[in-house]
């Protein structure tokens, strides 16, 4: 007995010496890993090592007795297949389980069972029973959970205990002053489960360590924005969000994006592209940045040209962001002369789809007659969307019986005249809400020549920018040699129906000031102390600016009245406009919402278009610019996460308008196979080329996508607001995220006319074995590959 104790003490001493030598070598390689805790005594170390050694020897003996013939590559520990991913070998030893033996032969059943159990465990944890079981297990566990190294969103939520009323991921974000566009994008990215898992499980740190530091400093943010985005994502999923998280993220955005400084509103889609580009540069592990020129595509297969373009792009771009969001589209140009086709393949992060619009549009015009009664009539005219002002003038002449040469099209607002339109202008320069006037003028007199001037005048209360229009426009034709009193009397004659009796220039003198529109700044008023006030420079300049195509030559005047004088001479200043029945009929017709579908938007995106003279193409075969070249865009490959941008904002003339078209998009089962460019091969080649290297087997449903997030834009351009509707990957419920407010909504409320950006994720349905469960689990291709690698399926 004493001999055994001596042998045991000698063995423990040798093991302690070996342990100290190992720790010394590790500390020499990693000086920062030294522990600052007090060192235990040598006797206590020997006793501890002896106890651990005897415990391991006794447990191994018991296992050999219970199962002496264990095949190689297998283990008696049945819990190892169902352990969480965060469980390490150390936790297995502490919980009383022996380490598995080293595998010498490949067992084909263990990887499949391991994969199935992992997926089954992921499904169970999102059910009410599974969440209750996980909560009870966390309460009973006395030891802390190991840090997550490779898990999913469900495992991350299991590591933290949430109140019963709080759902993981259903957390709002503070608005820091017009930052709703940032909050909506962050909510959608955090609900993209594979991306959220990438940040929550800190898998991005390995890519940051491998990234090109020179390119990260030059094109990226040196990893700061990536770390800040990971902090926001973790805070949303771990229930640790605070005001400082959003503030630090906004500060980081403003540091590397000067355009986002301040409290101005910005476009959510532009911010999304900017954010993904910066994150990509931070995580970019490519070492080169120079691109090689692509060869001509003439006479070569599209697959070869696309592969060369992809290889050229991947020389300088390789990151997890591109693995998820990036794919290729094909741009084809066909010469109208030689019919030669040139194809280019370019990458894209987001697909911007045009919205179908009506073929016709309403135009509301107020017609001012010379001598008819009523004097002002508002008409509704239906015109083609691509019509011109000349066509509108002809249509108004047809409906009002006014000759085309006597029609002046101008725009009047509360302060007076604004614009005058010419025949060459497109009708798109006139918005539906513009105050358009069609003024009838007398026919031009050729005999008198330039001695008479055609004038259109509008009354205005007050002077300068504070003035306000009143009454209807008036039209006079007077000799240019007239004096100021004669000009004033001619204008008062046209206003006689609204004036008191006996109002003349002889009795009352100067009643108003006359200002010339489009005259010389600072000299635009007609002088009343000269003999011929119409022979001044401001009148000449106004005549030159009004010498427009399609309009009679005229000048526009503003009659500025003093408030006391106006009250003394006017009896009525009502601006009576009679509305024609065509206005209500046209409004009723166009107020019906225009409904489109997402596949129809993709069809509109991929249809052919002819380029005009401004976009003529230099054909390499004809060696000259070709007008009428046919252009077509088609999708060549598809990404794992498909981002669809609906182009609701349209530039019309000098202003942008919002399209309120209702786009009906599917929530489940979006089939993209119809919108992929035909290449005469199987749909296996339609996967994103960034993913094609990861899959060597055919799977069905690779072009089927499911919706998981939507960015909505509510309101107009000047006073708009962004919200996000996201599907929670844990509970599979839909939530409306309106900054800090989070509300559970029904699935029927998702599709509406405010949808602006759609986030789709490819669906790969993995059917579990029949003896485990009969549920199907939707998984992305990237996640399926990662789970397969972790489980040993290869």
PDB file of N, CA and C in Angstrom, residues 358 585-595 660-662 753:
ATOM      1  N   UNK A 358     -49.061  54.778 -65.681  1.00  0.00           N
ATOM      2  CA  UNK A 358     -50.167  54.883 -66.620  1.00  0.00           C
ATOM      3  C   UNK A 358     -49.663  55.416 -67.959  1.00  0.00           C
ATOM      4  N   UNK A 585     -64.521  63.971 -63.475  1.00  0.00           N
ATOM      5  CA  UNK A 585     -64.441  62.687 -64.177  1.00  0.00           C
ATOM      6  C   UNK A 585     -62.999  62.213 -64.295  1.00  0.00           C
ATOM      7  N   UNK A 586     -62.086  63.135 -64.571  1.00  0.00           N
ATOM      8  CA  UNK A 586     -60.693  62.759 -64.718  1.00  0.00           C
ATOM      9  C   UNK A 586     -60.072  62.387 -63.375  1.00  0.00           C
ATOM     10  N   UNK A 587     -60.445  63.096 -62.311  1.00  0.00           N
ATOM     11  CA  UNK A 587     -59.933  62.761 -60.982  1.00  0.00           C
ATOM     12  C   UNK A 587     -60.424  61.400 -60.522  1.00  0.00           C
ATOM     13  N   UNK A 588     -61.706  61.109 -60.774  1.00  0.00           N
ATOM     14  CA  UNK A 588     -62.248  59.806 -60.379  1.00  0.00           C
ATOM     15  C   UNK A 588     -61.569  58.667 -61.122  1.00  0.00           C
ATOM     16  N   UNK A 589     -61.220  58.920 -62.370  1.00  0.00           N
ATOM     17  CA  UNK A 589     -60.566  57.880 -63.170  1.00  0.00           C
ATOM     18  C   UNK A 589     -59.146  57.620 -62.695  1.00  0.00           C
ATOM     19  N   UNK A 590     -58.422  58.672 -62.328  1.00  0.00           N
ATOM     20  CA  UNK A 590     -57.013  58.523 -61.972  1.00  0.00           C
ATOM     21  C   UNK A 590     -56.800  58.363 -60.477  1.00  0.00           C
ATOM     22  N   UNK A 591     -57.847  58.506 -59.680  1.00  0.00           N
ATOM     23  CA  UNK A 591     -57.686  58.278 -58.247  1.00  0.00           C
ATOM     24  C   UNK A 591     -57.699  56.802 -57.893  1.00  0.00           C
ATOM     25  N   UNK A 592     -58.152  55.970 -58.818  1.00  0.00           N
ATOM     26  CA  UNK A 592     -58.095  54.534 -58.570  1.00  0.00           C
ATOM     27  C   UNK A 592     -56.631  54.099 -58.514  1.00  0.00           C
ATOM     28  N   UNK A 593     -56.234  53.398 -57.470  1.00  0.00           N
ATOM     29  CA  UNK A 593     -54.816  53.054 -57.312  1.00  0.00           C
ATOM     30  C   UNK A 593     -54.331  52.149 -58.436  1.00  0.00           C
ATOM     31  N   UNK A 594     -53.144  52.457 -58.911  1.00  0.00           N
ATOM     32  CA  UNK A 594     -52.503  51.633 -59.927  1.00  0.00           C
ATOM     33  C   UNK A 594     -51.807  50.463 -59.242  1.00  0.00           C
ATOM     34  N   UNK A 595     -52.215  49.263 -59.593  1.00  0.00           N
ATOM     35  CA  UNK A 595     -51.706  48.048 -58.951  1.00  0.00           C
ATOM     36  C   UNK A 595     -50.758  47.343 -59.912  1.00  0.00           C
ATOM     37  N   UNK A 660     -47.025  56.487 -55.978  1.00  0.00           N
ATOM     38  CA  UNK A 660     -47.769  55.740 -54.962  1.00  0.00           C
ATOM     39  C   UNK A 660     -48.344  54.446 -55.514  1.00  0.00           C
ATOM     40  N   UNK A 661     -47.670  53.854 -56.489  1.00  0.00           N
ATOM     41  CA  UNK A 661     -48.143  52.602 -57.088  1.00  0.00           C
ATOM     42  C   UNK A 661     -48.061  51.468 -56.074  1.00  0.00           C
ATOM     43  N   UNK A 662     -49.145  50.714 -55.973  1.00  0.00           N
ATOM     44  CA  UNK A 662     -49.167  49.551 -55.084  1.00  0.00           C
ATOM     45  C   UNK A 662     -48.523  48.370 -55.803  1.00  0.00           C
ATOM     46  N   UNK A 753     -48.671  50.202 -50.280  1.00  0.00           N
ATOM     47  CA  UNK A 753     -48.087  51.100 -51.279  1.00  0.00           C
ATOM     48  C   UNK A 753     -46.909  51.902 -50.731  1.00  0.00           C
TER      49      UNK A 753
END
